[in-house]
Short mmCIF file of C-alpha atoms in Angstrom, two decimals:
data_model
loop_
_atom_site.label_atom_id
_atom_site.label_comp_id
_atom_site.label_asym_id
_atom_site.label_seq_id
_atom_site.Cartn_x
_atom_site.Cartn_y
_atom_site.Cartn_z
CA GLN A 1 12.89 -6.26 -5.04
CA ALA A 2 12.33 -7.73 -8.49
CA THR A 3 10.16 -5.94 -11.04
CA PHE A 4 8.93 -8.17 -13.83
CA HIS A 5 6.20 -8.84 -16.36
CA TYR A 6 4.39 -12.15 -16.21
CA ARG A 7 1.95 -14.20 -18.22
CA THR A 8 -0.07 -17.07 -16.79
CA LEU A 9 -1.34 -19.68 -19.25
CA ARG A 10 -3.46 -22.79 -18.95
CA CYS A 11 -1.71 -25.94 -20.06
CA GLY A 12 -3.02 -27.39 -23.32
CA ASP A 13 -2.70 -27.02 -27.05
CA GLU A 14 -4.10 -23.47 -27.07
CA GLU A 15 -2.39 -22.26 -23.85
CA THR A 16 -5.31 -19.98 -22.95
CA PRO A 17 -4.12 -16.83 -21.09
CA VAL A 18 -5.27 -16.30 -17.51
CA ASP A 19 -3.29 -13.16 -16.64
CA ASP A 20 -0.95 -10.85 -18.54
CA SER A 21 0.67 -7.93 -16.70
CA ARG A 22 1.53 -6.18 -19.97
CA ALA A 23 -2.13 -6.10 -20.95
CA ARG A 24 -2.83 -4.27 -17.68
CA GLY A 25 0.06 -1.88 -18.20
CA LYS A 26 1.55 -2.55 -14.75
CA PRO A 27 4.47 -4.88 -14.02
CA MET A 28 4.59 -6.99 -10.88
CA GLU A 29 6.91 -6.17 -7.96
CA LEU A 30 8.00 -8.92 -5.59
CA ILE A 31 10.15 -8.46 -2.50
CA ALA A 32 12.29 -11.47 -1.64
CA GLY A 33 11.59 -12.89 1.78
CA LYS A 34 8.09 -11.42 2.06
CA LYS A 35 5.15 -13.73 2.58
CA PHE A 36 3.82 -14.62 -0.86
CA LYS A 37 1.29 -17.29 -1.74
CA LEU A 38 3.19 -18.45 -4.84
CA PRO A 39 6.71 -19.48 -3.76
CA VAL A 40 7.50 -20.91 -7.21
CA TRP A 41 7.72 -17.34 -8.53
CA GLU A 42 10.19 -16.25 -5.85
CA ALA A 43 12.27 -19.39 -6.38
CA ALA A 44 12.55 -18.60 -10.10
CA LEU A 45 13.24 -14.88 -9.63
CA ARG A 46 16.08 -15.47 -7.16
CA THR A 47 18.20 -16.89 -10.00
CA MET A 48 17.25 -14.35 -12.69
CA ARG A 49 18.82 -11.07 -13.80
CA PRO A 50 17.38 -8.00 -15.58
CA GLY A 51 16.50 -8.83 -19.19
CA GLU A 52 16.25 -12.57 -18.54
CA ARG A 53 13.11 -14.51 -19.39
CA ALA A 54 11.91 -17.82 -17.98
CA ARG A 55 9.05 -20.13 -18.89
CA PHE A 56 8.10 -23.03 -16.65
CA ARG A 57 5.21 -25.38 -15.94
CA CYS A 58 3.80 -26.06 -12.47
CA ASP A 59 1.63 -29.00 -11.45
CA ALA A 60 -1.85 -28.25 -10.10
CA LYS A 61 -0.85 -29.09 -6.51
CA HIS A 62 1.79 -26.33 -6.56
CA VAL A 63 -0.59 -23.63 -7.83
CA VAL A 64 -3.78 -24.45 -5.93
CA LEU A 65 -3.72 -20.95 -4.41
CA TYR A 66 -3.20 -19.18 -7.73
CA PRO A 67 -6.85 -18.01 -8.04
CA LEU A 68 -6.46 -16.05 -4.78
CA VAL A 69 -3.10 -14.68 -5.92
CA SER A 70 -4.56 -13.68 -9.26
CA LYS A 71 -7.48 -11.88 -7.62
CA SER A 72 -5.06 -9.91 -5.44
CA LEU A 73 -2.89 -9.00 -8.43
CA ARG A 74 -5.94 -7.89 -10.41
CA ASN A 75 -6.99 -5.72 -7.46
CA ILE A 76 -3.53 -4.16 -7.28
CA ALA A 77 -3.58 -3.39 -11.01
CA ALA A 78 -6.98 -1.72 -10.55
CA GLY A 79 -5.70 0.37 -7.63
CA LYS A 80 -7.69 -1.56 -5.04
CA ASP A 81 -6.71 -3.21 -1.79
CA PRO A 82 -5.32 -6.67 -2.72
CA LEU A 83 -7.06 -8.19 0.31
CA GLU A 84 -10.45 -6.73 -0.60
CA GLY A 85 -13.19 -9.19 0.32
CA GLN A 86 -10.94 -11.55 2.30
CA ARG A 87 -11.56 -12.46 5.92
CA HIS A 88 -8.66 -12.96 8.28
CA CYS A 89 -8.39 -16.74 8.13
CA CYS A 90 -6.19 -19.33 6.49
CA ASN A 91 -5.90 -19.56 2.72
CA ILE A 92 -7.80 -22.83 2.39
CA ALA A 93 -10.61 -21.47 4.55
CA GLN A 94 -10.78 -18.41 2.31
CA MET A 95 -11.12 -20.61 -0.75
CA HIS A 96 -14.07 -22.45 0.77
CA GLU A 97 -15.49 -19.30 2.36
CA HIS A 98 -15.89 -17.39 -0.91
CA TYR A 99 -18.43 -18.83 -3.28
CA SER A 100 -17.08 -16.49 -5.95
CA LEU A 101 -13.85 -14.55 -6.34
CA GLY A 102 -15.60 -12.09 -8.62
CA TYR A 103 -14.03 -13.45 -11.81
CA PRO A 104 -15.65 -16.41 -13.60
CA ASP A 105 -12.33 -17.73 -14.95
CA LEU A 106 -10.80 -17.73 -11.48
CA ASP A 107 -13.89 -19.38 -10.00
CA GLU A 108 -13.55 -22.18 -12.56
CA LEU A 109 -9.82 -22.54 -11.88
CA GLN A 110 -10.46 -22.62 -8.12
CA LYS A 111 -13.11 -25.31 -8.54
CA ASN A 112 -10.98 -27.38 -10.92
CA PRO A 113 -7.25 -26.79 -10.24
CA GLN A 114 -5.01 -27.55 -13.21
CA PRO A 115 -1.35 -27.18 -14.23
CA LEU A 116 -0.29 -23.68 -15.26
CA ILE A 117 2.50 -22.24 -17.36
CA PHE A 118 4.27 -19.08 -16.16
CA ASP A 119 6.20 -16.82 -18.52
CA ILE A 120 8.31 -14.27 -16.62
CA GLU A 121 10.57 -11.46 -17.89
CA VAL A 122 12.65 -9.56 -15.33
CA LEU A 123 12.81 -5.79 -15.87
CA LYS A 124 14.97 -4.76 -12.91
CA VAL A 125 16.33 -5.97 -9.59
CA GLU A 126 16.88 -3.50 -6.72
CA PRO A 127 18.87 -4.13 -3.53
CA PRO A 128 17.32 -3.53 -0.09
CA GLY A 129 16.99 0.14 0.88
CA SER A 130 17.03 1.43 -2.71
CA TYR A 131 13.27 1.40 -3.30
CA GLN A 132 10.00 2.39 -1.64
CA GLN A 133 7.60 -0.46 -1.15
CA ASP A 134 4.01 -0.27 -2.32
CA PRO A 135 1.61 -0.18 0.65
CA TRP A 136 0.21 -3.64 -0.09
CA ALA A 137 3.69 -5.17 0.24
CA MET A 138 4.46 -3.67 3.68
CA THR A 139 4.09 -5.27 7.06
CA ASP A 140 1.69 -3.61 9.52
CA GLU A 141 4.59 -1.95 11.33
CA GLU A 142 6.11 -0.73 8.07
CA LYS A 143 2.77 0.76 6.99
CA LEU A 144 2.43 2.73 10.22
CA GLN A 145 6.00 3.98 10.04
CA ALA A 146 5.74 4.92 6.35
CA VAL A 147 2.62 7.13 6.61
CA PRO A 148 4.29 10.32 7.97
CA GLN A 149 6.98 10.20 5.26
CA ILE A 150 4.47 9.55 2.46
CA HIS A 151 2.31 12.40 3.82
CA LYS A 152 5.34 14.70 3.80
CA GLU A 153 6.19 13.71 0.22
CA GLY A 154 2.60 14.43 -0.83
CA ASN A 155 2.73 17.89 0.76
CA GLU A 156 5.99 18.69 -1.03
CA LEU A 157 4.60 17.57 -4.39
CA TYR A 158 1.51 19.71 -3.83
CA ARG A 159 3.67 22.76 -3.04
CA GLN A 160 5.53 22.13 -6.30
CA GLY A 161 2.24 22.16 -8.20
CA LYS A 162 2.42 18.44 -8.98
CA VAL A 163 -1.18 17.85 -7.95
CA PRO A 164 -1.89 14.39 -9.48
CA GLU A 165 1.39 13.10 -8.05
CA ALA A 166 0.51 14.52 -4.63
CA ALA A 167 -2.92 12.86 -4.80
CA ALA A 168 -1.22 9.52 -5.49
CA LYS A 169 0.94 9.95 -2.37
CA TYR A 170 -2.03 10.80 -0.19
CA TYR A 171 -3.86 7.79 -1.64
CA ASP A 172 -0.93 5.52 -0.71
CA ALA A 173 -0.86 6.84 2.86
CA ILE A 174 -4.63 6.36 3.17
CA ALA A 175 -4.29 2.82 1.80
CA CYS A 176 -1.72 1.98 4.49
CA LEU A 177 -4.00 3.17 7.27
CA LYS A 178 -7.16 1.66 5.76
CA ASN A 179 -5.46 -1.71 5.57
CA LEU A 180 -4.59 -1.51 9.26
CA GLN A 181 -8.08 -0.26 10.11
CA MET A 182 -9.67 -3.30 8.44
CA LYS A 183 -8.10 -5.44 11.15
CA GLU A 184 -9.73 -3.51 13.99
CA GLN A 185 -13.27 -3.65 15.32
CA PRO A 186 -15.22 -0.66 13.91
CA GLY A 187 -15.72 1.93 16.62
CA SER A 188 -12.98 0.54 18.87
CA PRO A 189 -10.33 2.96 20.24
CA ASP A 190 -7.68 1.67 17.80
CA TRP A 191 -10.11 1.93 14.88
CA ILE A 192 -11.01 5.52 15.83
CA GLU A 193 -7.35 6.48 16.26
CA LEU A 194 -6.57 5.23 12.74
CA ASP A 195 -9.66 6.97 11.35
CA GLN A 196 -8.53 10.26 12.83
CA LYS A 197 -5.21 9.84 11.02
CA ILE A 198 -6.99 9.03 7.77
CA THR A 199 -9.26 12.10 7.84
CA PRO A 200 -6.63 14.86 7.24
CA LEU A 201 -5.05 12.75 4.48
CA LEU A 202 -8.45 12.30 2.87
CA LEU A 203 -9.07 16.05 3.02
CA ASN A 204 -5.70 16.66 1.33
CA TYR A 205 -6.66 14.09 -1.30
CA CYS A 206 -9.97 15.93 -1.82
CA GLN A 207 -8.11 19.21 -2.31
CA CYS A 208 -6.10 17.59 -5.10
CA LYS A 209 -9.23 16.13 -6.68
CA MET A 210 -10.88 19.56 -6.49
CA GLN A 211 -8.04 21.07 -8.51
CA CYS A 212 -8.32 18.21 -10.98
CA GLU A 213 -12.05 19.08 -11.31
CA GLU A 214 -13.13 15.67 -10.05
CA TYR A 215 -15.92 17.20 -8.01
CA TYR A 216 -18.15 14.18 -7.48
CA GLU A 217 -15.30 12.27 -5.85
CA VAL A 218 -14.84 15.24 -3.51
CA LEU A 219 -18.55 15.15 -2.67
CA ASP A 220 -18.41 11.45 -1.86
CA HIS A 221 -15.33 11.63 0.36
CA CYS A 222 -16.36 14.78 2.22
CA SER A 223 -19.81 13.32 2.88
CA SER A 224 -18.21 10.16 4.26
CA ILE A 225 -16.14 12.30 6.65
CA LEU A 226 -19.17 14.33 7.74
CA ASN A 227 -21.18 11.20 8.41
CA LYS A 228 -18.68 10.48 11.18
CA TYR A 229 -17.47 13.96 12.17
CA GLU A 230 -20.31 16.45 11.95
CA ASP A 231 -18.14 19.37 13.08
CA ASN A 232 -15.39 19.06 10.46
CA VAL A 233 -15.24 22.58 9.03
CA LYS A 234 -12.79 21.70 6.25
CA ALA A 235 -15.03 18.91 4.97
CA TYR A 236 -18.04 21.27 4.86
CA PHE A 237 -16.00 23.93 3.07
CA LYS A 238 -14.59 21.56 0.44
CA ARG A 239 -17.97 19.95 -0.09
CA GLY A 240 -19.56 23.38 -0.45
CA LYS A 241 -17.05 24.30 -3.16
CA ALA A 242 -17.66 20.99 -4.94
CA HIS A 243 -21.44 21.53 -4.79
CA ALA A 244 -20.98 25.01 -6.23
CA ALA A 245 -18.82 23.66 -9.05
CA VAL A 246 -21.57 21.25 -10.17
CA TRP A 247 -24.38 23.81 -9.76
CA ASN A 248 -25.89 22.32 -6.59
CA VAL A 249 -26.66 25.83 -5.39
CA ALA A 250 -28.86 25.09 -2.38
CA GLU A 251 -26.48 22.39 -1.13
CA ALA A 252 -23.47 24.70 -1.54
CA GLN A 253 -25.20 27.49 0.38
CA ALA A 254 -26.17 25.08 3.17
CA ASP A 255 -22.60 23.82 3.52
CA PHE A 256 -21.15 27.34 3.57
CA ALA A 257 -23.74 28.33 6.20
CA LYS A 258 -22.57 25.37 8.30
CA VAL A 259 -18.96 26.54 7.94
CA LEU A 260 -19.91 29.97 9.32
CA ALA A 261 -21.89 28.42 12.17
CA LEU A 262 -18.87 26.32 13.20
CA ASP A 263 -16.19 28.96 12.59
CA PRO A 264 -17.37 32.58 12.15
CA SER A 265 -13.78 33.72 11.56
CA LEU A 266 -14.02 32.18 8.08
CA ARG A 267 -16.68 34.68 6.98
CA PRO A 268 -14.34 36.55 4.54
CA VAL A 269 -13.40 33.30 2.79
CA VAL A 270 -16.99 32.03 2.67
CA SER A 271 -18.26 35.41 1.43
CA LYS A 272 -15.76 35.26 -1.41
CA GLU A 273 -16.97 31.79 -2.42
CA LEU A 274 -20.62 32.91 -2.29
CA ARG A 275 -19.89 36.01 -4.40
CA SER A 276 -18.12 33.82 -6.92
CA LEU A 277 -21.10 31.46 -7.04
CA GLU A 278 -23.54 34.36 -7.50
CA ALA A 279 -21.41 35.79 -10.32
CA ARG A 280 -21.33 32.42 -12.08
CA LEU A 281 -25.11 32.13 -11.71
CA ARG A 282 -25.60 35.57 -13.31
CA GLU A 283 -23.31 34.61 -16.19
CA LYS A 284 -25.19 31.35 -16.66
CA ASP A 285 -28.57 33.14 -16.66
CA ALA A 286 -27.31 35.59 -19.27
CA GLU A 287 -26.00 32.78 -21.46
CA ASP A 288 -29.29 30.90 -21.14
CA LYS A 289 -31.29 33.97 -22.17
CA ILE A 290 -29.17 34.35 -25.31
CA ARG A 291 -29.30 30.62 -26.07
CA PHE A 292 -33.07 30.33 -25.73
CA LYS A 293 -34.01 33.75 -27.08
CA GLY A 294 -36.84 33.51 -29.56
CA ILE A 295 -37.58 29.82 -28.98
CA PHE A 296 -41.03 30.45 -27.52
CA SER A 297 -41.95 33.19 -30.00
CA GLN A 298 -41.60 30.96 -33.07
#
């Protein structure tokens, strides 16, 4: 695996930048032998060593697929699925299928292919077996095999109190399964099986986000789970806590009531959460009285 920074420039006097990995703060990782839509990069990297830099020009016919590659790399840098928005068809069909790639500069480059200059600087080279692949770079079989290990690593990080790092692991495991799920017919047995593997990972991810006080993300994910699995007690409980944290009192109470209806044994835990919510409400009322005291008597 080669890790490197790259710049892509349009040919011409001004050499207008198209992409710059340094500007995004994330270097590129390329695994030799994997399917990649820009073989000129792999050909160059095979002969380079850490610290080396190369600059080369490619004719338009050799970089006709660069707009699709660039979109995928931009998605990766933004933490998205690199195949977001792509159907399962050949590359040329994808280019004609999509009226827009979502980036005006890439749309223009796709419509009018032109020579490009690539400037690459290698940061490190790792032999096989010495690195963990990003989910987007794995084969389908590798994704499925990697999920239990990534899940385990996330659990260990959470136990160590490394909550953001644990969330990142859970996110990677979810990304692996989501990528596989995209290839199945929604509602099919295989799709449902993958979804049932995603759900506990998503609940773990929500627990991390709860501790990071990212309550609205918890609300969104728990609601998405409950739209499919109306009897998921953990999703109701986490959503109830998130509602309470953002002062959605009625919604929190409704979710906690649903928890008790589904699992009465959780009454002590739910009662504690409700008492905490009531105490916070009393504190808030007291603070409001002090803050607004005398306003209406002036």
